[in-house]
Amino acid sequence: MTTTEQRLAAIRGDMPARRHNARTIAALTGNPGCTRRAVLDGAGVDKTRLAERIGFPARFGQSRFAISRGNAFEAQVKADGGAELLRLVAERLGVSPGGPATWTDLNADGPAQRHERSRELLTAAVADASPALFDHPLLGLEIAGQRVYLEPDLVAARLAGRYHVVEVKSFPVVDGQADPGKVAAAAIQSAVYVLALRELVAAAGHDPELVSTDVVLVCPRDFANQPVASLVDVRRQLLVLRRQLARMERIDALLAGVPADFTADPTAEPETLVAALRTVDAHYAPDCLAACELAFFCRHEAGGHTAALGRPVREALGGVATVAEALALADGDHPGEPDQAEAAALLRAAARLRAEALAGGPT
């Protein structure tokens, strides 16, 4: 009998399983209903290579300039043993730092030693009373049976009696507002770190609630290098993340609906890969373009379907699968099925409003 591990290995072929990081784990929550993505990620398929192989390369990612700018800003706010960072975090939490904090740089060790040292120091911090800052600790999390290592920018311990994940981002806060999309992405990525830190604390026999769901986000103010701190509540993101990770743990149930000969080996012929991918259900939405390496293939595949227009349209037009069918319902050329009555009424109303707008007013 083929085990789950053997099945997943066969799906990715001779390629080593691709390890997740906080960004890829966060991206999993963007489309939890997509079986195709869940299976590919569960198998550890290199989706970047796969997308290139089938002729739909991914077109997102951070530029070198953005990465350099982010590294420079992070180094600036962490200078002098994190003194300014401690002040910002404490001020945002509404507490007194209670004196200078200890600063522990965990960058120097190798992965295995660094993870173990991070675990020891972070769990030992529960018993101490003075504030402590841990620079780039290495946390662990189980993703579909694989141990994944994660690296938050900073963990602040014993401020307001709790642990807080601190993320340093280079996108600006202008007039008190930051790009909502970037804040949302930072929130779900930070929720990954909160989950990993809570599991670490719980494994040591402590209350996971010691890890706050209020994440401190540090960004430059008004395009300058002056840092400003904001609190982001990631409770909702944490719930979504737990649900999706639990779904990936049930990979056997997902594989039950996948053909036995399904392959996503990036070395296979493009025609073979395209045919195989089309046998596994996808759940394309426009926001996949910013989060999934296969989004351009899935968009091409979904062409002419209402699902390609986004979740709000798909939900409003429940039961109307194609754009052609939606247009026919809007024009009244097609009465529609009984379960399409609500969508048909909505489409006809929209068509009437459009006609009135083009005519210059109500008819």
Coordinates of C-alpha atoms in Angstrom, one line a residue:
M1 CA 0.0 0.0 0.0
T2 CA 1.3 3.5 -0.9
T3 CA 1.8 5.7 2.1
T4 CA 0.9 9.4 2.2
E5 CA 4.6 10.3 2.2
Q6 CA 5.2 8.1 -0.9
R7 CA 2.2 9.6 -2.6
L8 CA 3.4 13.1 -2.0
A9 CA 6.9 12.3 -3.1
A10 CA 5.5 10.8 -6.3
I11 CA 3.6 14.1 -6.9
R12 CA 6.7 16.2 -6.7
G13 CA 8.9 13.7 -8.6
D14 CA 12.6 13.6 -7.9
M15 CA 12.7 17.1 -6.6
P16 CA 13.3 17.7 -2.8
A17 CA 10.4 19.0 -0.8
R18 CA 10.3 22.8 -0.8
R19 CA 10.3 24.2 2.7
H20 CA 7.8 26.7 3.8
N21 CA 8.5 30.0 5.4
A22 CA 6.3 32.6 7.1
R23 CA 5.4 34.2 3.7
T24 CA 4.4 31.0 2.1
I25 CA 2.4 29.8 5.2
A26 CA 0.7 33.2 5.3
A27 CA -0.2 32.9 1.6
L28 CA -2.0 29.6 2.3
T29 CA -4.7 31.4 4.2
G30 CA -5.5 33.7 1.2
N31 CA -7.5 30.9 -0.6
P32 CA -8.3 28.2 1.8
G33 CA -10.8 26.6 -0.5
C34 CA -8.2 25.8 -3.3
T35 CA -7.6 22.0 -3.3
R36 CA -4.9 22.4 -6.0
R37 CA -2.8 24.7 -3.9
A38 CA -3.3 22.7 -0.7
V39 CA -2.1 19.5 -2.5
L40 CA 0.9 21.1 -4.1
D41 CA 2.0 22.8 -0.9
G42 CA 1.4 19.6 1.1
A43 CA 3.7 17.8 -1.3
G44 CA 6.3 20.5 -1.1
V45 CA 6.2 21.2 -4.9
D46 CA 8.4 24.0 -6.2
K47 CA 5.5 26.0 -7.7
T48 CA 7.8 28.7 -9.1
R49 CA 9.6 26.1 -11.3
L50 CA 6.3 24.4 -12.1
A51 CA 4.7 27.7 -13.3
E52 CA 7.8 28.4 -15.5
R53 CA 7.7 24.9 -16.9
I54 CA 4.0 25.3 -18.1
G55 CA 4.6 28.8 -19.5
F56 CA 2.9 30.9 -16.9
P57 CA 5.8 32.3 -14.7
A58 CA 5.0 34.1 -11.5
R59 CA 5.3 37.9 -11.6
F60 CA 5.5 38.9 -8.0
G61 CA 8.1 39.2 -5.4
Q62 CA 10.2 41.8 -3.6
S63 CA 12.7 43.8 -5.6
R64 CA 16.3 43.9 -4.6
F65 CA 15.9 47.6 -3.8
A66 CA 13.0 47.0 -1.5
I67 CA 14.9 44.2 0.3
S68 CA 18.0 46.5 0.7
R69 CA 15.8 49.4 2.0
G70 CA 14.1 47.0 4.4
N71 CA 17.4 45.7 5.8
A72 CA 18.7 49.2 6.2
F73 CA 15.6 50.4 8.1
E74 CA 15.6 47.3 10.3
A75 CA 19.3 47.8 11.2
Q76 CA 18.6 51.4 12.1
V77 CA 15.7 50.7 14.5
K78 CA 17.7 47.9 16.2
A79 CA 20.8 50.0 16.7
D80 CA 22.3 50.6 20.2
G81 CA 20.9 47.3 21.6
G82 CA 17.4 48.1 20.5
A83 CA 17.0 51.1 22.9
E84 CA 14.8 53.1 20.5
L85 CA 12.9 50.0 19.5
L86 CA 12.2 49.2 23.2
R87 CA 10.9 52.8 23.7
L88 CA 8.6 52.5 20.7
V89 CA 7.2 49.2 21.7
A90 CA 6.7 50.1 25.3
E91 CA 5.1 53.4 24.3
R92 CA 2.7 51.7 21.9
L93 CA 1.8 49.1 24.6
G94 CA 1.2 51.9 27.1
V95 CA 3.7 50.6 29.6
S96 CA 7.0 51.7 31.2
P97 CA 10.0 49.7 30.0
G98 CA 11.0 49.2 33.6
G99 CA 14.7 50.0 32.9
P100 CA 16.9 48.9 30.0
A101 CA 16.1 45.6 28.4
T102 CA 18.5 42.7 27.8
W103 CA 19.3 42.3 24.1
T104 CA 20.0 38.8 22.7
D105 CA 21.2 38.5 19.1
L106 CA 20.3 35.0 17.9
N107 CA 21.6 35.4 14.4
A108 CA 25.0 34.0 15.0
D109 CA 24.2 30.3 15.6
G110 CA 23.6 27.6 12.9
P111 CA 19.9 26.6 12.4
A112 CA 19.8 23.6 14.8
Q113 CA 21.7 25.3 17.6
R114 CA 19.9 28.6 17.0
H115 CA 16.5 26.9 17.3
E116 CA 17.4 25.1 20.4
R117 CA 19.0 28.3 21.9
S118 CA 15.9 30.3 21.0
R119 CA 13.6 27.7 22.7
E120 CA 15.7 27.7 25.8
L121 CA 16.0 31.5 26.2
L122 CA 12.4 32.3 25.3
T123 CA 10.9 29.8 27.7
A124 CA 13.3 30.8 30.4
A125 CA 12.2 34.4 30.0
V126 CA 8.8 33.5 31.6
A127 CA 10.3 33.4 35.1
D128 CA 12.2 36.7 34.8
A129 CA 10.7 40.1 35.5
S130 CA 12.9 42.5 33.5
P131 CA 12.1 43.3 29.8
A132 CA 14.1 41.3 27.2
L133 CA 14.5 41.7 23.4
F134 CA 15.3 38.7 21.2
D135 CA 16.7 39.5 17.8
H136 CA 15.7 37.0 15.0
P137 CA 14.9 34.0 17.1
L138 CA 14.2 30.8 15.2
L139 CA 10.8 29.2 15.9
G140 CA 9.4 25.9 14.7
L141 CA 6.0 24.9 13.3
E142 CA 4.6 21.7 11.9
I143 CA 3.1 22.1 8.4
A144 CA 1.6 19.0 6.8
G145 CA 4.0 16.8 8.6
Q146 CA 7.1 18.9 7.9
R147 CA 9.0 20.9 10.5
V148 CA 9.3 24.4 9.3
Y149 CA 11.6 27.0 10.8
L150 CA 10.4 30.6 11.1
E151 CA 12.3 33.8 11.9
P152 CA 10.4 36.8 13.3
D153 CA 12.3 40.2 13.3
L154 CA 12.0 40.4 17.1
V155 CA 10.3 39.0 20.1
A156 CA 9.8 41.4 23.0
A157 CA 9.3 39.5 26.3
R158 CA 7.9 40.6 29.7
L159 CA 6.5 44.0 28.4
A160 CA 3.0 44.3 30.0
G161 CA 3.7 40.8 31.4
R162 CA 3.5 39.1 28.0
Y163 CA 5.4 38.3 24.8
H164 CA 4.9 40.4 21.7
V165 CA 6.0 39.7 18.2
V166 CA 7.6 42.8 16.6
E167 CA 7.8 43.1 12.8
V168 CA 9.9 45.8 11.1
K169 CA 8.6 46.7 7.7
S170 CA 9.9 49.3 5.2
F171 CA 6.5 50.4 3.8
P172 CA 5.6 53.9 5.0
V173 CA 2.9 55.2 7.3
V174 CA 1.7 58.5 5.7
D175 CA -0.6 60.7 7.8
G176 CA -1.3 57.9 10.1
Q177 CA -2.3 55.4 7.4
A178 CA -0.4 52.6 5.7
D179 CA -1.2 50.6 2.6
P180 CA -4.1 48.4 3.7
G181 CA -2.9 45.5 1.5
K182 CA 0.6 45.6 3.0
V183 CA -0.7 45.8 6.5
A184 CA -3.0 42.8 5.9
A185 CA -0.1 40.8 4.5
A186 CA 2.1 41.8 7.5
A187 CA -0.8 40.8 9.9
I188 CA -1.2 37.3 8.5
Q189 CA 2.6 36.8 8.4
S190 CA 2.8 37.9 12.0
A191 CA 0.0 35.5 13.0
V192 CA 2.3 32.7 11.8
Y193 CA 5.0 33.8 14.2
V194 CA 2.4 34.2 17.1
L195 CA 1.2 30.7 16.5
A196 CA 4.7 29.2 16.5
L197 CA 5.6 31.2 19.6
R198 CA 2.4 30.1 21.4
E199 CA 3.2 26.4 20.6
L200 CA 6.8 26.9 21.9
V201 CA 5.5 28.4 25.2
A202 CA 2.8 25.7 25.6
A203 CA 5.3 22.9 25.0
A204 CA 7.3 24.2 27.9
G205 CA 4.2 23.9 30.1
H206 CA 3.2 27.6 30.2
D207 CA 0.0 29.3 29.2
P208 CA 0.1 30.1 25.5
E209 CA -2.0 33.2 26.2
L210 CA 1.3 34.7 27.5
V211 CA 1.9 35.4 23.8
S212 CA -0.2 38.4 22.9
T213 CA -2.2 38.6 19.7
D214 CA -1.3 42.3 19.5
V215 CA 1.6 42.5 17.2
V216 CA 3.8 45.6 17.1
L217 CA 4.4 46.8 13.5
V218 CA 7.3 49.3 13.1
C219 CA 7.4 51.3 9.9
P220 CA 9.0 54.5 8.7
R221 CA 6.8 57.6 9.1
D222 CA 6.0 59.8 6.0
F223 CA 8.7 58.3 3.7
A224 CA 11.4 59.4 6.2
N225 CA 13.5 57.0 8.3
Q226 CA 11.8 58.0 11.5
P227 CA 10.2 54.9 12.9
V228 CA 6.7 54.7 14.2
A229 CA 5.0 51.8 16.0
S230 CA 1.5 50.5 15.5
L231 CA -0.5 47.7 17.2
V232 CA -2.1 45.1 14.9
D233 CA -4.6 42.6 16.4
V234 CA -4.1 39.3 14.6
R235 CA -6.8 37.2 16.4
R236 CA -8.9 36.8 13.2
Q237 CA -5.8 35.9 11.1
L238 CA -4.8 33.4 13.8
L239 CA -8.2 31.6 13.5
V240 CA -7.9 31.5 9.7
L241 CA -4.4 30.2 9.9
R242 CA -5.3 27.4 12.3
R243 CA -8.2 26.3 10.1
Q244 CA -6.1 26.1 7.0
L245 CA -3.2 24.3 8.7
A246 CA -5.7 21.8 10.1
R247 CA -7.0 21.3 6.6
M248 CA -3.5 20.6 5.3
E249 CA -3.0 18.1 8.1
R250 CA -5.9 16.2 6.6
I251 CA -3.9 15.7 3.4
D252 CA -5.2 12.1 3.0
A253 CA -8.8 13.4 2.5
L254 CA -7.6 15.9 -0.1
L255 CA -5.5 13.2 -1.9
A256 CA -8.6 10.9 -2.1
G257 CA -10.0 13.2 -4.8
V258 CA -6.8 13.4 -6.7
P259 CA -6.0 11.0 -9.6
A260 CA -3.6 8.3 -8.5
D261 CA -1.2 9.2 -11.4
F262 CA -1.3 13.0 -10.7
T263 CA 2.1 14.6 -11.1
A264 CA 3.5 18.1 -10.5
D265 CA 7.1 17.2 -11.2
P266 CA 8.6 20.3 -12.7
T267 CA 10.8 18.1 -15.0
A268 CA 7.9 16.5 -16.7
E269 CA 6.6 17.6 -20.1
P270 CA 4.5 20.8 -20.0
E271 CA 1.6 19.2 -21.7
T272 CA 1.6 16.4 -19.1
L273 CA 1.7 18.9 -16.3
V274 CA -1.1 21.1 -17.7
A275 CA -3.3 18.0 -18.2
A276 CA -2.6 16.8 -14.6
L277 CA -3.2 20.2 -13.0
R278 CA -6.6 20.4 -14.6
T279 CA -7.7 17.3 -12.8
V280 CA -7.4 19.0 -9.4
D281 CA -10.0 21.6 -8.4
A282 CA -8.7 25.2 -8.2
H283 CA -10.5 28.2 -6.6
Y284 CA -9.1 31.1 -8.5
A285 CA -9.6 34.7 -7.4
P286 CA -7.9 37.9 -8.6
D287 CA -6.0 38.3 -5.3
C288 CA -4.3 35.0 -6.0
L289 CA -2.1 37.0 -8.4
A290 CA -0.3 38.6 -5.4
A291 CA 0.2 35.3 -3.4
C292 CA 0.4 32.2 -5.5
E293 CA 3.0 31.2 -8.1
L294 CA 0.4 29.4 -10.3
A295 CA -2.1 32.3 -10.3
F296 CA -1.5 33.2 -14.0
F297 CA -2.1 29.6 -15.1
C298 CA -5.3 29.5 -13.0
R299 CA -6.5 32.8 -14.3
H300 CA -6.0 31.6 -17.9
E301 CA -7.9 28.4 -17.0
A302 CA -10.8 30.4 -15.4
G303 CA -11.2 32.7 -18.4
G304 CA -14.9 33.2 -19.2
H305 CA -16.0 32.1 -15.7
T306 CA -17.5 34.4 -13.2
A307 CA -15.1 33.0 -10.6
A308 CA -12.3 34.9 -12.4
L309 CA -14.0 38.2 -11.5
G310 CA -13.4 37.8 -7.8
R311 CA -15.1 36.4 -4.7
P312 CA -17.7 39.2 -4.3
V313 CA -18.9 38.5 -7.9
R314 CA -18.8 34.8 -7.5
E315 CA -20.8 35.0 -4.3
A316 CA -23.3 37.5 -5.7
L317 CA -23.9 35.3 -8.8
G318 CA -24.1 32.0 -7.0
G319 CA -25.1 29.3 -9.5
V320 CA -24.1 31.3 -12.6
A321 CA -20.8 29.7 -13.7
T322 CA -19.9 31.6 -16.9
V323 CA -19.8 35.2 -18.0
A324 CA -21.8 34.3 -21.2
E325 CA -24.6 32.9 -19.0
A326 CA -24.5 36.0 -16.8
L327 CA -24.9 38.3 -19.9
A328 CA -27.8 36.2 -21.2
L329 CA -29.6 36.4 -17.8
A330 CA -28.9 40.2 -17.7
D331 CA -30.4 40.7 -21.2
G332 CA -33.4 38.5 -20.4
D333 CA -32.5 36.1 -23.2
H334 CA -32.3 33.2 -20.8
P335 CA -34.9 32.7 -18.0
G336 CA -32.4 30.7 -15.9
E337 CA -32.8 27.8 -13.6
P338 CA -34.9 28.1 -10.4
D339 CA -31.7 28.4 -8.2
Q340 CA -30.5 31.3 -10.4
A341 CA -33.6 33.5 -9.8
E342 CA -31.9 35.8 -7.3
A343 CA -28.8 36.2 -9.4
A344 CA -30.9 36.8 -12.5
A345 CA -32.9 39.6 -10.8
L346 CA -29.6 41.2 -9.7
L347 CA -28.1 41.0 -13.2
R348 CA -31.2 42.5 -14.8
A349 CA -31.3 45.3 -12.3
A350 CA -27.6 46.0 -13.0
A351 CA -28.3 46.0 -16.8
R352 CA -31.2 48.4 -16.3
L353 CA -29.0 50.8 -14.3
R354 CA -26.2 50.6 -16.9
A355 CA -28.7 51.4 -19.7
E356 CA -30.0 54.4 -17.7
A357 CA -26.5 55.7 -17.0
L358 CA -25.6 55.5 -20.7
A359 CA -28.8 57.2 -21.6
G360 CA -28.1 60.1 -19.2
G361 CA -30.8 59.3 -16.6
P362 CA -33.7 57.1 -15.7
T363 CA -35.8 55.9 -18.7

